[in-house]
PDB file of C-alpha atoms in Angstrom:
ATOM      1  CA  MET Q 273     110.815 -99.560  57.969  1.00 60.00           C
ATOM      2  CA  PRO Q 274     112.201 -99.881  61.604  1.00 76.00           C
ATOM      3  CA  ASP Q 275     115.088 -98.051  63.033  1.00 91.00           C
ATOM      4  CA  ILE Q 276     118.233 -99.965  63.106  1.00 95.00           C
ATOM      5  CA  ILE Q 277     120.116 -96.940  64.592  1.00 96.00           C
ATOM      6  CA  GLU Q 278     118.493 -94.690  67.517  1.00 96.00           C
ATOM      7  CA  THR Q 279     120.947 -92.428  69.619  1.00 96.00           C
ATOM      8  CA  ASP Q 280     119.501 -90.324  72.716  1.00 95.00           C
ATOM      9  CA  LYS Q 281     120.952 -87.576  73.562  1.00 96.00           C
ATOM     10  CA  LEU Q 282     124.762 -88.240  72.855  1.00 96.00           C
ATOM     11  CA  TYR Q 283     127.316 -87.023  74.426  1.00 96.00           C
ATOM     12  CA  LYS Q 284     131.534 -87.508  74.315  1.00 96.00           C
ATOM     13  CA  SER Q 285     134.348 -85.615  76.110  1.00 94.00           C
ATOM     14  CA  TYR Q 286     138.177 -86.377  76.261  1.00 90.00           C
ATOM     15  CA  SER Q 287     140.336 -85.459  78.964  1.00 87.00           C
ATOM     16  CA  VAL Q 288     143.262 -83.444  77.783  1.00 86.00           C
ATOM     17  CA  GLY Q 289     145.510 -82.143  80.991  1.00 83.00           C
ATOM     18  CA  ASN Q 290     142.989 -81.389  83.830  1.00 86.00           C
ATOM     19  CA  ARG Q 291     140.615 -79.957  81.228  1.00 89.00           C
ATOM     20  CA  GLU Q 292     137.522 -82.146  79.587  1.00 88.00           C
ATOM     21  CA  VAL Q 293     137.107 -81.334  75.774  1.00 90.00           C
ATOM     22  CA  PRO Q 294     133.811 -81.908  74.638  1.00 93.00           C
ATOM     23  CA  VAL Q 295     133.432 -83.856  70.921  1.00 94.00           C
ATOM     24  CA  LEU Q 296     129.331 -84.762  70.958  1.00 96.00           C
ATOM     25  CA  LYS Q 297     127.378 -82.750  72.134  1.00 96.00           C
ATOM     26  CA  GLY Q 298     123.667 -84.097  72.639  1.00 95.00           C
ATOM     27  CA  ILE Q 299     123.535 -85.901  69.670  1.00 96.00           C
ATOM     28  CA  SER Q 300     119.957 -87.335  68.958  1.00 96.00           C
ATOM     29  CA  ILE Q 301     119.364 -89.349  65.696  1.00 95.00           C
ATOM     30  CA  THR Q 302     117.808 -92.469  63.973  1.00 95.00           C
ATOM     31  CA  VAL Q 303     119.299 -94.201  60.960  1.00 96.00           C
ATOM     32  CA  ARG Q 304     116.130 -96.896  59.245  1.00 95.00           C
ATOM     33  CA  ASN Q 305     116.921-100.097  58.118  1.00 95.00           C
ATOM     34  CA  GLY Q 306     118.005-100.565  54.495  1.00 95.00           C
ATOM     35  CA  GLU Q 307     119.219 -96.505  54.407  1.00 96.00           C
ATOM     36  CA  PHE Q 308     122.729 -95.178  53.124  1.00 96.00           C
ATOM     37  CA  VAL Q 309     124.047 -92.137  55.160  1.00 97.00           C
ATOM     38  CA  ALA Q 310     126.521 -90.321  54.712  1.00 96.00           C
ATOM     39  CA  ILE Q 311     128.348 -88.352  57.993  1.00 96.00           C
ATOM     40  CA  MET Q 312     130.739 -85.098  56.901  1.00 95.00           C
ATOM     41  CA  GLY Q 313     131.612 -82.218  58.566  1.00 92.00           C
ATOM     42  CA  PRO Q 314     134.898 -80.543  58.908  1.00 89.00           C
ATOM     43  CA  SER Q 315     138.219 -82.319  60.743  1.00 88.00           C
ATOM     44  CA  GLY Q 316     137.496 -82.372  64.297  1.00 87.00           C
ATOM     45  CA  CYS Q 317     133.591 -82.100  64.267  1.00 92.00           C
ATOM     46  CA  GLY Q 318     133.146 -85.182  65.731  1.00 93.00           C
ATOM     47  CA  LYS Q 319     132.364 -87.719  63.253  1.00 94.00           C
ATOM     48  CA  SER Q 320     134.752 -90.299  63.462  1.00 94.00           C
ATOM     49  CA  SER Q 321     133.991 -90.364  67.032  1.00 95.00           C
ATOM     50  CA  LEU Q 322     130.116 -90.615  66.359  1.00 96.00           C
ATOM     51  CA  LEU Q 323     130.517 -93.583  63.822  1.00 96.00           C
ATOM     52  CA  TYR Q 324     132.803 -95.303  66.622  1.00 95.00           C
ATOM     53  CA  LEU Q 325     129.947 -94.950  69.401  1.00 96.00           C
ATOM     54  CA  LEU Q 326     127.544 -96.386  67.010  1.00 96.00           C
ATOM     55  CA  GLY Q 327     129.391 -99.636  66.468  1.00 95.00           C
ATOM     56  CA  GLY Q 328     129.957-100.187  70.080  1.00 94.00           C
ATOM     57  CA  LEU Q 329     133.616 -99.355  69.256  1.00 93.00           C
ATOM     58  CA  ASP Q 330     133.923 -96.539  71.998  1.00 93.00           C
ATOM     59  CA  ALA Q 331     131.628 -95.521  75.028  1.00 93.00           C
ATOM     60  CA  PRO Q 332     129.701 -92.647  75.553  1.00 95.00           C
ATOM     61  CA  THR Q 333     130.251 -89.661  78.063  1.00 95.00           C
ATOM     62  CA  ALA Q 334     126.408 -89.418  78.455  1.00 96.00           C
ATOM     63  CA  GLY Q 335     123.488 -90.741  76.499  1.00 96.00           C
ATOM     64  CA  SER Q 336     122.736 -93.703  74.919  1.00 96.00           C
ATOM     65  CA  VAL Q 337     123.138 -95.935  71.141  1.00 96.00           C
ATOM     66  CA  PHE Q 338     120.367 -98.440  70.341  1.00 96.00           C
ATOM     67  CA  PHE Q 339     121.689-100.768  67.759  1.00 96.00           C
ATOM     68  CA  ASP Q 340     118.306-103.223  66.515  1.00 92.00           C
ATOM     69  CA  GLN Q 341     116.255-101.833  69.693  1.00 92.00           C
ATOM     70  CA  SER Q 342     119.278-102.765  72.188  1.00 93.00           C
ATOM     71  CA  ASN Q 343     120.990-100.427  74.159  1.00 95.00           C
ATOM     72  CA  ILE Q 344     124.419-101.277  73.458  1.00 95.00           C
ATOM     73  CA  ASN Q 345     126.102 -98.819  76.278  1.00 91.00           C
ATOM     74  CA  LYS Q 346     124.348-101.989  78.819  1.00 93.00           C
ATOM     75  CA  MET Q 347     126.187-104.745  77.086  1.00 94.00           C
ATOM     76  CA  ASN Q 348     129.172-106.521  78.604  1.00 94.00           C
ATOM     77  CA  ASP Q 349     132.047-106.167  76.830  1.00 92.00           C
ATOM     78  CA  LYS Q 350     131.524-110.248  75.445  1.00 92.00           C
ATOM     79  CA  SER Q 351     127.710-109.133  74.334  1.00 93.00           C
ATOM     80  CA  LYS Q 352     129.531-106.085  72.070  1.00 93.00           C
ATOM     81  CA  SER Q 353     131.934-108.240  70.659  1.00 91.00           C
ATOM     82  CA  VAL Q 354     129.414-110.754  69.626  1.00 90.00           C
ATOM     83  CA  MET Q 355     127.001-108.644  68.163  1.00 92.00           C
ATOM     84  CA  ARG Q 356     129.790-106.525  66.590  1.00 92.00           C
ATOM     85  CA  ARG Q 357     130.943-110.304  64.850  1.00 88.00           C
ATOM     86  CA  ARG Q 358     127.461-111.256  63.582  1.00 89.00           C
ATOM     87  CA  ASN Q 359     125.547-108.089  62.669  1.00 94.00           C
ATOM     88  CA  MET Q 360     127.746-104.877  62.089  1.00 94.00           C
ATOM     89  CA  GLY Q 361     131.147-104.753  59.474  1.00 94.00           C
ATOM     90  CA  PHE Q 362     133.493-102.540  59.634  1.00 94.00           C
ATOM     91  CA  VAL Q 363     135.180-100.802  56.973  1.00 93.00           C
ATOM     92  CA  PHE Q 364     137.861 -98.221  57.647  1.00 90.00           C
ATOM     93  CA  GLN Q 365     140.441 -96.242  55.592  1.00 85.00           C
ATOM     94  CA  PHE Q 366     143.459 -98.253  56.333  1.00 86.00           C
ATOM     95  CA  TYR Q 367     142.206-101.785  55.260  1.00 85.00           C
ATOM     96  CA  ASN Q 368     143.396-103.322  58.330  1.00 89.00           C
ATOM     97  CA  LEU Q 369     143.746-106.515  56.897  1.00 93.00           C
ATOM     98  CA  VAL Q 370     146.502-109.486  58.074  1.00 94.00           C
ATOM     99  CA  GLN Q 371     149.522-108.876  55.599  1.00 93.00           C
ATOM    100  CA  ASN Q 372     150.896-112.522  55.752  1.00 94.00           C
ATOM    101  CA  LEU Q 373     146.763-114.116  55.410  1.00 95.00           C
ATOM    102  CA  THR Q 374     145.515-114.342  52.145  1.00 96.00           C
ATOM    103  CA  VAL Q 375     142.040-112.529  50.370  1.00 96.00           C
ATOM    104  CA  VAL Q 376     140.150-115.648  51.594  1.00 96.00           C
ATOM    105  CA  GLU Q 377     141.693-116.337  54.892  1.00 95.00           C
ATOM    106  CA  ASN Q 378     141.535-111.930  55.450  1.00 95.00           C
ATOM    107  CA  ILE Q 379     137.919-112.335  54.525  1.00 96.00           C
ATOM    108  CA  LEU Q 380     137.200-115.406  56.586  1.00 95.00           C
ATOM    109  CA  LEU Q 381     138.353-113.944  60.144  1.00 93.00           C
ATOM    110  CA  PRO Q 382     135.001-112.814  61.274  1.00 91.00           C
ATOM    111  CA  ILE Q 383     133.650-116.605  60.789  1.00 91.00           C
ATOM    112  CA  THR Q 384     137.432-117.686  62.560  1.00 89.00           C
ATOM    113  CA  MET Q 385     136.851-115.780  65.491  1.00 87.00           C
ATOM    114  CA  ASP Q 386     133.536-116.575  66.266  1.00 86.00           C
ATOM    115  CA  GLY Q 387     133.934-120.281  66.479  1.00 86.00           C
ATOM    116  CA  LYS Q 388     131.958-121.171  63.436  1.00 89.00           C
ATOM    117  CA  LYS Q 389     133.236-123.645  60.682  1.00 89.00           C
ATOM    118  CA  LYS Q 390     134.383-122.541  57.402  1.00 89.00           C
ATOM    119  CA  LYS Q 391     132.818-125.339  55.084  1.00 89.00           C
ATOM    120  CA  ASP Q 392     129.154-123.612  56.155  1.00 90.00           C
ATOM    121  CA  TYR Q 393     130.628-120.189  54.662  1.00 92.00           C
ATOM    122  CA  GLU Q 394     132.002-121.870  51.029  1.00 91.00           C
ATOM    123  CA  GLN Q 395     128.904-121.042  49.048  1.00 93.00           C
ATOM    124  CA  THR Q 396     128.409-117.249  50.817  1.00 93.00           C
ATOM    125  CA  LEU Q 397     132.698-117.108  49.862  1.00 94.00           C
ATOM    126  CA  ASP Q 398     132.272-117.642  46.034  1.00 94.00           C
ATOM    127  CA  ASN Q 399     128.962-115.167  45.902  1.00 93.00           C
ATOM    128  CA  ILE Q 400     131.053-112.621  48.142  1.00 93.00           C
ATOM    129  CA  LEU Q 401     133.956-112.656  46.080  1.00 94.00           C
ATOM    130  CA  GLU Q 402     132.608-111.856  42.513  1.00 93.00           C
ATOM    131  CA  ILE Q 403     130.690-109.517  44.113  1.00 91.00           C
ATOM    132  CA  VAL Q 404     133.865-107.737  45.047  1.00 92.00           C
ATOM    133  CA  GLY Q 405     135.304-108.903  41.933  1.00 93.00           C
ATOM    134  CA  LEU Q 406     138.296-110.750  43.160  1.00 93.00           C
ATOM    135  CA  THR Q 407     137.500-114.139  42.291  1.00 95.00           C
ATOM    136  CA  GLU Q 408     140.839-114.463  40.580  1.00 94.00           C
ATOM    137  CA  ARG Q 409     142.721-113.096  43.053  1.00 94.00           C
ATOM    138  CA  LYS Q 410     141.387-115.018  45.784  1.00 95.00           C
ATOM    139  CA  ASN Q 411     144.591-116.650  47.155  1.00 96.00           C
ATOM    140  CA  PHE Q 412     146.799-114.068  46.576  1.00 97.00           C
ATOM    141  CA  THR Q 413     148.553-111.838  50.122  1.00 96.00           C
ATOM    142  CA  PRO Q 414     147.674-108.012  50.632  1.00 95.00           C
ATOM    143  CA  ARG Q 415     150.886-107.452  49.357  1.00 94.00           C
ATOM    144  CA  GLU Q 416     150.201-108.714  45.491  1.00 96.00           C
ATOM    145  CA  LEU Q 417     146.889-106.364  45.562  1.00 95.00           C
ATOM    146  CA  SER Q 418     146.761-102.676  44.778  1.00 93.00           C
ATOM    147  CA  GLY Q 419     144.783-100.113  47.553  1.00 93.00           C
ATOM    148  CA  GLY Q 420     141.540-100.592  46.001  1.00 92.00           C
ATOM    149  CA  GLN Q 421     141.578-104.035  45.845  1.00 94.00           C
ATOM    150  CA  GLN Q 422     142.893-104.116  49.216  1.00 94.00           C
ATOM    151  CA  GLN Q 423     139.687-101.999  50.451  1.00 93.00           C
ATOM    152  CA  ARG Q 424     137.389-104.929  48.436  1.00 93.00           C
ATOM    153  CA  VAL Q 425     139.167-107.190  50.771  1.00 95.00           C
ATOM    154  CA  ALA Q 426     138.218-105.342  53.567  1.00 94.00           C
ATOM    155  CA  ILE Q 427     134.071-105.120  52.138  1.00 95.00           C
ATOM    156  CA  ALA Q 428     134.427-108.263  51.429  1.00 95.00           C
ATOM    157  CA  ARG Q 429     135.298-109.543  55.371  1.00 95.00           C
ATOM    158  CA  ALA Q 430     132.627-106.527  56.164  1.00 94.00           C
ATOM    159  CA  LEU Q 431     129.880-108.629  54.354  1.00 94.00           C
ATOM    160  CA  ILE Q 432     131.060-112.505  55.257  1.00 93.00           C
ATOM    161  CA  ALA Q 433     128.910-112.742  58.372  1.00 90.00           C
ATOM    162  CA  SER Q 434     125.791-110.977  56.448  1.00 91.00           C
ATOM    163  CA  PRO Q 435     125.473-108.466  58.941  1.00 94.00           C
ATOM    164  CA  LYS Q 436     122.553-105.659  59.166  1.00 95.00           C
ATOM    165  CA  LEU Q 437     124.781-102.557  58.985  1.00 97.00           C
ATOM    166  CA  ILE Q 438     128.228-101.492  57.847  1.00 96.00           C
ATOM    167  CA  LEU Q 439     129.870 -98.761  59.199  1.00 97.00           C
ATOM    168  CA  ALA Q 440     133.007 -97.280  57.211  1.00 95.00           C
ATOM    169  CA  ASP Q 441     135.330 -94.557  57.958  1.00 94.00           C
ATOM    170  CA  GLU Q 442     136.880 -92.643  55.227  1.00 92.00           C
ATOM    171  CA  PRO Q 443     136.794 -95.939  53.194  1.00 92.00           C
ATOM    172  CA  ILE Q 444     138.182 -93.953  49.859  1.00 91.00           C
ATOM    173  CA  GLY Q 445     140.503 -91.561  51.516  1.00 88.00           C
ATOM    174  CA  ASN Q 446     143.643 -93.906  50.408  1.00 87.00           C
ATOM    175  CA  LEU Q 447     142.194 -94.151  46.925  1.00 88.00           C
ATOM    176  CA  ASP Q 448     143.099 -92.684  43.292  1.00 89.00           C
ATOM    177  CA  SER Q 449     139.550 -90.905  41.977  1.00 91.00           C
ATOM    178  CA  GLN Q 450     139.024 -94.170  39.864  1.00 92.00           C
ATOM    179  CA  SER Q 451     139.599 -96.381  42.770  1.00 90.00           C
ATOM    180  CA  GLY Q 452     137.255 -94.511  44.820  1.00 92.00           C
ATOM    181  CA  THR Q 453     134.868 -94.370  42.478  1.00 94.00           C
ATOM    182  CA  GLU Q 454     134.886 -97.974  42.054  1.00 92.00           C
ATOM    183  CA  ILE Q 455     134.396 -98.822  45.737  1.00 92.00           C
ATOM    184  CA  MET Q 456     131.204 -96.376  46.064  1.00 94.00           C
ATOM    185  CA  GLU Q 457     129.778 -97.960  42.952  1.00 94.00           C
ATOM    186  CA  LEU Q 458     129.873-101.176  44.987  1.00 92.00           C
ATOM    187  CA  PHE Q 459     129.133 -99.773  48.239  1.00 94.00           C
ATOM    188  CA  ARG Q 460     125.496 -98.450  46.467  1.00 95.00           C
ATOM    189  CA  LYS Q 461     125.502-101.972  44.838  1.00 93.00           C
ATOM    190  CA  ILE Q 462     125.555-103.797  48.136  1.00 93.00           C
ATOM    191  CA  ASN Q 463     123.460-101.446  49.561  1.00 95.00           C
ATOM    192  CA  GLN Q 464     120.467-101.758  47.083  1.00 94.00           C
ATOM    193  CA  GLU Q 465     120.576-105.248  46.073  1.00 91.00           C
ATOM    194  CA  LYS Q 466     121.409-106.889  49.544  1.00 91.00           C
ATOM    195  CA  GLY Q 467     119.738-103.944  51.881  1.00 93.00           C
ATOM    196  CA  ILE Q 468     122.063-103.369  54.033  1.00 95.00           C
ATOM    197  CA  THR Q 469     122.499-100.352  55.682  1.00 97.00           C
ATOM    198  CA  ILE Q 470     125.590 -98.401  55.243  1.00 97.00           C
ATOM    199  CA  VAL Q 471     126.803 -95.091  57.026  1.00 97.00           C
ATOM    200  CA  GLN Q 472     129.830 -94.003  56.050  1.00 97.00           C
ATOM    201  CA  VAL Q 473     131.675 -91.119  57.168  1.00 95.00           C
ATOM    202  CA  THR Q 474     133.689 -89.125  54.990  1.00 94.00           C
ATOM    203  CA  HIS Q 475     135.102 -85.705  54.040  1.00 89.00           C
ATOM    204  CA  SER Q 476     134.386 -86.153  49.988  1.00 89.00           C
ATOM    205  CA  GLN Q 477     131.182 -84.300  48.456  1.00 90.00           C
ATOM    206  CA  GLU Q 478     131.675 -87.295  45.694  1.00 91.00           C
ATOM    207  CA  ALA Q 479     131.268 -90.639  48.058  1.00 93.00           C
ATOM    208  CA  ALA Q 480     128.357 -88.815  49.370  1.00 93.00           C
ATOM    209  CA  ALA Q 481     126.253 -88.050  46.266  1.00 93.00           C
ATOM    210  CA  TYR Q 482     126.230 -92.060  46.733  1.00 94.00           C
ATOM    211  CA  SER Q 483     124.264 -92.118  49.753  1.00 94.00           C
ATOM    212  CA  ASN Q 484     120.316 -91.306  49.850  1.00 94.00           C
ATOM    213  CA  ARG Q 485     120.946 -88.751  52.924  1.00 95.00           C
ATOM    214  CA  ILE Q 486     123.751 -86.744  54.326  1.00 96.00           C
ATOM    215  CA  ILE Q 487     124.033 -85.493  57.826  1.00 96.00           C
ATOM    216  CA  HIS Q 488     126.472 -82.690  58.205  1.00 96.00           C
ATOM    217  CA  MET Q 489     128.057 -81.940  61.565  1.00 95.00           C
ATOM    218  CA  ARG Q 490     129.788 -79.282  63.249  1.00 94.00           C
ATOM    219  CA  ASP Q 491     131.231 -78.819  66.346  1.00 94.00           C
ATOM    220  CA  GLY Q 492     130.183 -81.903  67.459  1.00 94.00           C
ATOM    221  CA  MET Q 493     126.278 -81.103  66.350  1.00 95.00           C
ATOM    222  CA  ILE Q 494     123.955 -82.200  63.844  1.00 95.00           C
ATOM    223  CA  GLU Q 495     123.840 -78.691  61.665  1.00 94.00           C
ATOM    224  CA  LYS Q 496     121.726 -80.487  59.017  1.00 93.00           C
ATOM    225  CA  ASP Q 497     120.145 -83.795  58.391  1.00 92.00           C
ATOM    226  CA  SER Q 498     118.810 -84.123  54.573  1.00 85.00           C
ATOM    227  CA  ALA Q 499     116.209 -86.345  56.014  1.00 71.00           C
ATOM    228  CA  GLU Q 500     114.395 -83.607  57.260  1.00 55.00           C
ATOM    229  CA  ASP Q 501     114.269 -81.697  53.720  1.00 51.00           C
ATOM    230  CA  PHE Q 502     112.774 -85.382  52.632  1.00 46.00           C
ATOM    231  CA  ALA Q 503     110.172 -85.205  55.492  1.00 46.00           C
ATOM    232  CA  ALA Q 504     109.361 -82.040  55.071  1.00 43.00           C
ATOM    233  CA  ILE Q 505     108.558 -82.924  51.305  1.00 39.00           C
ATOM    234  CA  GLU Q 506     106.580 -85.980  52.000  1.00 42.00           C
ATOM    235  CA  ASN Q 507     104.438 -83.739  54.427  1.00 47.00           C
ATOM    236  CA  LEU Q 508     103.895 -80.873  51.243  1.00 44.00           C
ATOM    237  CA  LYS Q 509     102.327 -84.143  49.113  1.00 41.00           C
ATOM    238  CA  LYS Q 510      99.650 -84.950  51.887  1.00 47.00           C
TER     239      LYS Q 510
END
C-alpha cells in the first residue's frame, strides 16, 4: 500500500520569552494507507504538536510534511483548508460541537463550509448515523447528549466527506471507561470496514491496543516504532 503521510526531518520549536523551546527534533515517519496508528508518550513529548503538523493545522520550523504525496508546507492557506475539508477528518478530546445546532446540522458542517449541496449527502448521512448509532437522536442538540454520544457526533462529522485520513487527539480523554471502549470499537470498525487511515494521539494503553501500530515518543523524538518490529519479523520470514 502507498504512503498517505510522510514527514522528512520535521522540527518544531516555540518562542518563550527570549529563547526557543524545541518540541520536535527531526521526526521522519511514514504512515501507510489504511493503517491505524497510535502515537504515545509522556505529556510534553510533542505528540499533539506532531498531529497538528500532520493535519496542516500548524507549520513546522523546519522539515516537510507530505499528505498523499503533496507537500502541505508549500500550500497556501486556502489550499490547506480545502485539503482538510475534503480529505481529512478531525476528532478532538473536546468535541467542538456547535451547541445550538442539531446532530445532523453538526455532522453536515464540513459539507456546508465546502459549499456543497446537503441533499447530495442524504444517503451518506443516513449511513453514517447508523454506523455511529445516532439515528434516533439525529434531531437532538449536543446539550441533550452524553459525552460518548457527543464524541460519536464528532466522529460522524469527521466521516461525512469520506476522508482518506482521520486525525484524533485524545479522543476518549473525557469519557468514562465504557464510553471510551465503545468509541475505540467504533474507530476500529471504521478503519477495518471503510479502510480509512487513522492516526490517534493517546495516553491510554487500552486505546492504543486498538491500533495496529504504535509510535512511542519522548523528548520530541521517536523512541520506538512498532512498524520496525513488524518489518524485522517479516524479514526473518524471508
